[in-house]
Coordinates of C-alpha atoms and ligand atoms in Angstrom, one line a residue:
X1 CA 42.4 41.7 -126.8
X2 CA 39.5 41.4 -124.4
X3 CA 37.1 44.0 -124.2
X4 CA 37.9 45.6 -120.1
X5 CA 41.8 45.5 -121.9
X6 CA 40.9 47.0 -125.3
X7 CA 38.7 49.8 -123.2
X8 CA 41.7 50.2 -120.5
X9 CA 44.2 50.7 -123.3
X10 CA 42.0 52.9 -125.9
X11 CA 39.7 54.7 -124.0
X12 CA 40.1 55.3 -120.6
X13 CA 42.5 58.4 -121.0
X14 CA 42.4 59.4 -117.4
X15 CA 42.9 62.7 -117.9
X16 CA 39.0 63.9 -116.0
X17 CA 38.7 66.3 -113.7
X18 CA 38.8 65.4 -109.8
X19 CA 34.6 65.8 -109.9
X20 CA 34.1 63.3 -112.6
X21 CA 34.5 59.3 -112.4
X22 CA 34.5 58.0 -115.9
X23 CA 35.5 55.0 -117.9
X24 CA 35.5 51.4 -115.1
X25 CA 31.8 51.8 -113.0
X26 CA 28.6 50.9 -114.0
X27 CA 27.6 54.7 -114.2
X28 CA 29.8 58.4 -115.1
X29 CA 29.0 60.3 -112.6
X30 CA 29.4 64.4 -112.8
X31 CA 28.8 66.6 -110.1
X32 CA 26.0 69.2 -111.1
X33 CA 26.7 71.2 -108.1
X34 CA 27.5 70.5 -104.0
X35 CA 24.1 68.8 -103.8
X36 CA 23.6 66.4 -106.9
X37 CA 25.5 64.2 -109.5
X38 CA 24.5 62.7 -112.9
X39 CA 24.8 59.3 -113.4
X40 CA 25.0 58.5 -116.5
X41 CA 24.9 54.9 -119.0
X42 CA 25.3 53.4 -122.2
X43 CA 24.3 50.0 -124.0
X44 CA 23.9 48.9 -126.7
X45 CA 21.4 45.9 -128.1
X46 CA 22.3 44.3 -131.4
X47 CA 20.5 40.8 -133.8
X48 CA 21.9 37.7 -132.8
X49 CA 24.7 39.0 -130.4
X50 CA 21.9 40.2 -127.4
X51 CA 19.4 38.9 -129.1
X52 CA 17.7 36.5 -131.2
X53 CA 16.6 36.7 -134.4
X54 CA 13.1 36.3 -134.3
X55 CA 12.6 38.3 -130.6
X56 CA 9.5 40.4 -130.3
X57 CA 9.8 44.2 -130.8
X58 CA 7.9 44.2 -127.6
X59 CA 10.8 42.5 -125.8
X60 CA 13.5 44.1 -127.9
X61 CA 12.2 47.5 -126.3
X62 CA 12.3 46.4 -122.9
X63 CA 15.3 45.0 -122.3
X64 CA 16.8 48.4 -124.1
X65 CA 15.4 50.1 -121.9
X66 CA 15.9 47.6 -118.8
X67 CA 19.4 47.1 -119.4
X68 CA 20.2 50.8 -118.6
X69 CA 18.1 51.1 -115.4
X70 CA 19.7 49.0 -114.0
X71 CA 23.2 50.1 -114.3
X72 CA 21.8 53.5 -113.2
X73 CA 20.1 51.3 -109.8
X74 CA 23.4 49.6 -109.3
X75 CA 24.7 53.5 -108.6
X76 CA 22.0 54.2 -106.5
X77 CA 20.6 56.8 -109.2
X78 CA 16.7 58.1 -109.5
X79 CA 16.5 57.8 -114.0
X80 CA 15.8 61.0 -115.0
X81 CA 15.9 61.1 -119.5
X82 CA 16.9 58.5 -121.9
X83 CA 18.4 59.1 -125.3
X84 CA 17.0 56.5 -128.2
X85 CA 19.7 56.0 -131.6
X86 CA 17.6 53.4 -133.7
X87 CA 19.1 51.0 -136.3
X88 CA 16.3 49.4 -138.6
X89 CA 16.6 47.1 -141.7
X90 CA 13.4 48.6 -142.9
X91 CA 10.5 50.7 -142.4
X92 CA 7.9 47.9 -140.6
X93 CA 5.0 50.1 -139.4
X94 CA 4.0 47.4 -137.1
X95 CA 7.3 46.6 -135.5
X96 CA 7.8 50.5 -134.7
X97 CA 4.5 50.6 -133.0
X98 CA 5.1 47.2 -130.8
X99 CA 8.8 48.4 -129.8
X100 CA 7.7 52.1 -129.5
X101 CA 4.5 50.8 -126.8
X102 CA 6.4 48.4 -124.5
X103 CA 9.3 51.1 -124.7
X104 CA 6.7 53.9 -123.6
X105 CA 5.2 52.0 -120.7
X106 CA 8.6 51.0 -119.2
X107 CA 9.6 54.2 -119.3
X108 CA 6.6 55.3 -117.4
X109 CA 6.6 52.7 -115.3
X110 CA 10.2 54.0 -114.1
X111 CA 10.0 57.5 -114.5
X112 CA 12.5 58.1 -117.3
X113 CA 11.3 60.4 -120.2
X114 CA 12.2 59.9 -124.1
X115 CA 14.5 62.7 -124.9
X116 CA 16.1 62.5 -128.3
X117 CA 17.5 60.1 -130.1
X118 CA 18.8 59.3 -134.1
X119 CA 17.2 56.9 -136.5
X120 CA 19.0 55.3 -139.3
X121 CA 19.1 52.5 -141.4
X122 CA 20.8 49.2 -141.2
X123 CA 21.2 46.0 -139.3
X124 CA 19.1 46.2 -136.2
X125 CA 20.6 47.9 -133.6
X126 CA 19.2 50.0 -130.3
X127 CA 21.4 52.1 -128.1
X128 CA 20.1 53.2 -125.4
X129 CA 22.1 56.2 -123.3
X130 CA 19.9 56.7 -119.5
X131 CA 20.5 59.2 -117.0
X132 CA 20.0 59.8 -113.7
X133 CA 20.3 61.8 -110.8
X134 CA 22.0 60.8 -107.5
X135 CA 23.0 63.6 -104.3
X136 CA 26.6 64.3 -103.8
X137 CA 29.0 61.4 -102.8
X138 CA 26.3 58.7 -102.2
X139 CA 26.3 56.8 -105.2
X140 CA 27.6 53.1 -104.9
X141 CA 31.2 52.8 -106.4
X142 CA 32.9 49.6 -107.5
X143 CA 35.7 50.9 -105.9
X144 CA 34.5 50.8 -101.9
X145 CA 34.0 47.3 -100.7
X146 CA 35.9 46.4 -97.5
X147 CA 37.1 43.5 -96.0
X148 CA 35.2 42.0 -93.8
X149 CA 31.8 43.0 -95.7
X150 CA 29.2 40.7 -96.6
X151 CA 28.4 40.0 -100.6
X152 CA 25.2 39.8 -101.2
X153 CA 23.4 38.9 -104.4
X154 CA 19.5 40.0 -105.2
X155 CA 16.9 37.7 -106.2
X156 CA 17.7 34.5 -108.2
X157 CA 20.8 34.0 -110.5
X158 CA 21.1 32.0 -114.1
X159 CA 17.7 32.2 -115.0
X160 CA 18.5 34.2 -117.7
X161 CA 21.5 32.3 -119.1
X162 CA 19.2 29.2 -118.5
X163 CA 17.2 30.2 -121.6
X164 CA 19.8 31.5 -123.8
X165 CA 21.0 27.7 -123.4
X166 CA 17.8 26.0 -123.9
X167 CA 17.3 28.0 -127.2
X168 CA 20.7 27.7 -128.6
X169 CA 19.5 24.0 -128.1
X170 CA 16.3 24.5 -130.1
X171 CA 14.4 24.4 -127.6
X172 CA 11.6 26.3 -125.6
X173 CA 12.1 27.6 -122.2
X174 CA 9.1 27.8 -119.7
X175 CA 7.7 31.3 -119.1
X176 CA 9.2 31.9 -116.1
X177 CA 12.9 31.3 -117.5
X178 CA 12.1 33.5 -120.8
X179 CA 11.1 36.3 -118.5
X180 CA 14.0 36.0 -117.1
X181 CA 15.5 36.7 -120.6
X182 CA 13.0 38.9 -122.2
X183 CA 12.0 40.9 -119.7
X184 CA 14.9 41.5 -116.7
X185 CA 13.5 44.0 -113.5
X186 CA 15.9 46.5 -113.3
X187 CA 16.5 46.8 -109.3
X188 CA 16.2 50.3 -109.0
X189 CA 14.1 50.6 -105.7
X190 CA 16.3 48.4 -104.0
X191 CA 19.7 50.8 -105.3
X192 CA 18.2 53.8 -104.4
X193 CA 17.6 52.3 -100.7
X194 CA 21.2 50.8 -100.9
X195 CA 23.3 53.3 -101.2
X196 CA 22.5 54.4 -97.0
X197 CA 23.6 50.2 -97.0
X198 CA 25.9 48.9 -98.9
X199 CA 29.8 50.0 -99.4
X200 CA 30.0 48.9 -103.1
X201 CA 27.4 47.8 -106.0
X202 CA 27.2 46.4 -109.5
X203 CA 24.3 45.3 -111.7
X204 CA 25.2 41.4 -113.2
X205 CA 24.8 41.8 -116.7
X206 CA 28.0 39.6 -118.4
X207 CA 27.9 37.0 -114.8
X208 CA 28.9 37.2 -111.6
X209 CA 32.2 36.1 -111.3
X210 CA 33.5 38.5 -114.0
X211 CA 31.0 41.3 -112.5
X212 CA 31.7 40.7 -108.8
X213 CA 35.6 40.3 -110.0
X214 CA 35.0 44.1 -111.3
X215 CA 34.1 45.0 -107.9
X216 CA 37.3 43.2 -106.4
X217 CA 39.6 44.9 -108.6
X218 CA 38.3 48.6 -108.5
X219 CA 38.4 48.1 -104.6
X220 CA 41.7 46.4 -104.1
X221 CA 40.8 43.9 -102.2
X222 CA 39.6 40.0 -102.5
X223 CA 36.6 37.6 -101.7
X224 CA 35.4 34.1 -100.4
X225 CA 31.9 33.1 -102.0
X226 CA 30.1 29.9 -101.3
X227 CA 28.7 28.3 -104.4
X228 CA 26.0 26.4 -102.4
X229 CA 24.8 29.2 -100.9
X230 CA 23.9 31.0 -104.6
X231 CA 20.6 32.1 -104.3
X232 CA 18.7 29.1 -107.0
X233 CA 15.3 29.0 -108.6
X234 CA 13.3 25.4 -108.9
X235 CA 14.3 25.0 -112.5
X236 CA 18.2 25.7 -112.5
X237 CA 18.4 23.5 -109.6
X238 CA 16.7 20.5 -111.6
X239 CA 19.3 21.8 -114.0
X240 CA 22.3 21.3 -112.2
X241 CA 21.3 18.5 -110.8
X242 CA 21.0 16.9 -114.0
X243 CA 24.3 18.7 -115.3
X244 CA 26.4 19.4 -112.5
X245 CA 27.5 22.6 -114.4
X246 CA 27.4 25.3 -111.6
X247 CA 28.4 28.3 -114.5
X248 CA 24.7 28.8 -115.6
X249 CA 25.1 31.1 -112.1
X250 CA 28.4 31.6 -111.6
X251 CA 29.6 33.0 -115.6
X252 CA 26.3 32.8 -117.8
X253 CA 24.9 36.5 -117.4
X254 CA 22.4 38.9 -118.2
X255 CA 20.4 38.3 -114.5
X256 CA 20.3 42.3 -114.2
X257 CA 20.4 41.6 -110.4
X258 CA 22.3 43.6 -108.1
X259 CA 25.7 42.1 -106.2
X260 CA 26.5 44.5 -103.3
X261 CA 29.0 44.0 -100.3
X262 CA 27.5 45.6 -96.8
X263 CA 29.8 45.7 -93.5
X264 CA 29.0 43.3 -90.6
X265 CA 26.6 46.1 -88.9
X266 CA 24.0 46.9 -91.5
X267 CA 23.7 42.9 -92.3
X268 CA 20.2 44.3 -90.1
X269 CA 19.2 46.3 -92.3
X270 CA 19.4 44.2 -95.9
X271 CA 17.3 41.8 -93.6
X272 CA 14.7 44.1 -93.2
X273 CA 14.5 45.2 -96.6
X274 CA 13.7 41.7 -97.8
X275 CA 10.5 42.4 -95.7
X276 CA 9.6 46.1 -97.0
X277 CA 11.0 45.7 -100.9
X278 CA 9.7 42.2 -100.9
X279 CA 13.0 40.5 -102.6
X280 CA 14.8 38.1 -102.2
X281 CA 18.5 38.8 -101.0
X282 CA 21.1 36.5 -100.6
X283 CA 24.6 36.3 -98.8
X284 CA 26.7 34.2 -100.6
X285 CA 30.5 35.2 -99.3
X286 CA 32.3 37.9 -97.8
X287 CA 35.4 40.1 -98.7
X288 CA 39.1 38.9 -98.3
X289 CA 42.2 40.7 -98.0
X290 CA 43.9 37.9 -100.0
X291 CA 43.5 39.3 -103.7
X292 CA 41.7 37.0 -106.0
X293 CA 38.2 35.2 -106.4
X294 CA 37.9 31.9 -104.2
X295 CA 34.8 29.5 -104.3
X296 CA 34.1 26.8 -101.8
X297 CA 32.4 23.9 -102.8
X298 CA 32.4 20.9 -105.1
X299 CA 32.6 22.2 -107.9
X300 CA 35.8 22.9 -109.5
X301 CA 36.0 23.5 -113.0
X302 CA 36.9 27.3 -114.6
X303 CA 33.8 29.1 -116.3
X304 CA 34.5 31.3 -119.4
X305 CA 32.2 34.4 -118.8
X306 CA 30.8 36.5 -122.1
X307 CA 33.7 38.2 -123.8
X308 CA 33.0 40.6 -127.1
X309 CA 36.2 40.0 -128.1
Ligands
ADP401 P1 28.1 47.8 -117.8 O1 28.4 46.1 -118.2 O2 27.9 48.4 -116.6 O3 27.4 48.3 -118.8 P2 31.0 48.2 -119.7 O4 31.5 46.6 -119.3 O5 29.7 48.0 -120.7 O6 29.7 48.5 -118.2 O7 32.1 49.0 -119.3 C1 32.8 49.5 -118.5 C2 33.2 50.5 -118.4 O8 34.3 51.0 -119.2 C3 31.8 51.4 -118.3 O9 32.2 52.6 -117.7 C4 32.0 51.9 -119.5 O10 31.3 53.4 -119.4 C5 33.4 52.3 -119.9 N1 33.1 52.2 -121.1 C6 33.1 50.8 -122.1 N2 33.1 50.9 -123.3 C7 33.5 52.2 -123.6 C8 34.2 53.1 -124.9 N3 33.9 52.9 -126.1 N4 34.9 54.4 -124.5 C9 34.7 54.2 -123.7 N5 34.5 54.0 -122.0 C10 33.8 53.1 -122.5
MG402 MG1 26.9 47.3 -115.1

């Protein structure tokens, strides 16, 4: 059984009050008063699954918090606090000092407070539950895409996947690729301004095709994307020129960029954001009435996205 079928069958109980948005989006939304909602998300990182064995404690801490901030960003929420459940194979003071220092530095950068957690002994695993707030009815949902919307992605795609690919082959990735893999920048500022501009949003953690498909399924629409429009770094362009393999930007995962849809009348606002936030925002396709994800371009291979099961 695939991961998402498992969640749907066993844990999407659909018994929530109508003022709670539960399983199925980047964060759950819980109303606290007439004006505000809590956005909350949890993610686990496990050694050898999410990061290689010799990853530095600084990078592990950074990524564990960054991936949660990325889910808050996808809803357009402002980060507030997080809890940390840590399973450690041993007590190692050096490791803890490095881990704690890096976690603290990222948390102060995004103004999110560590308020509790749990510590146990076992195989290295880090679980962070991050919580933010968002004004009532403004959060960007996966279910808001409209036919005719333009589909945008932030920055470039596939760099983290290329780093992982090279590591698997025993090669040393460039500094830039490793940065993308170990230290993805959560797009919190972008998410906060997109709430007034975008109809739907998701953060790309499992690869563009799979994550965009979550928007399409939730919104009951389809999409046409043009692979020649995908924003790529120079290193990824070189990789594709040599391998003809477009799967890294299409399904590689670990990008932690935002994929969002915008009505035609708001396109100018997105262009303005590129300047004010100094960020690359690229239109890669359009939302269609015909269901399914259609890919335009020469590359026809099926790419498999990462599935835990
Ligand atoms: P993301 O990639 O944005 O972190 P996931 O793919 O992990 O989201 O999860 C998809 C949806 O399923 C989310 O709404 C998440 O909260 C929910 N979910 C995942 N695992 C479980 C679980 N064991 N119990 C309840 N809900 C879950
Ligand atoms: Mg997400």
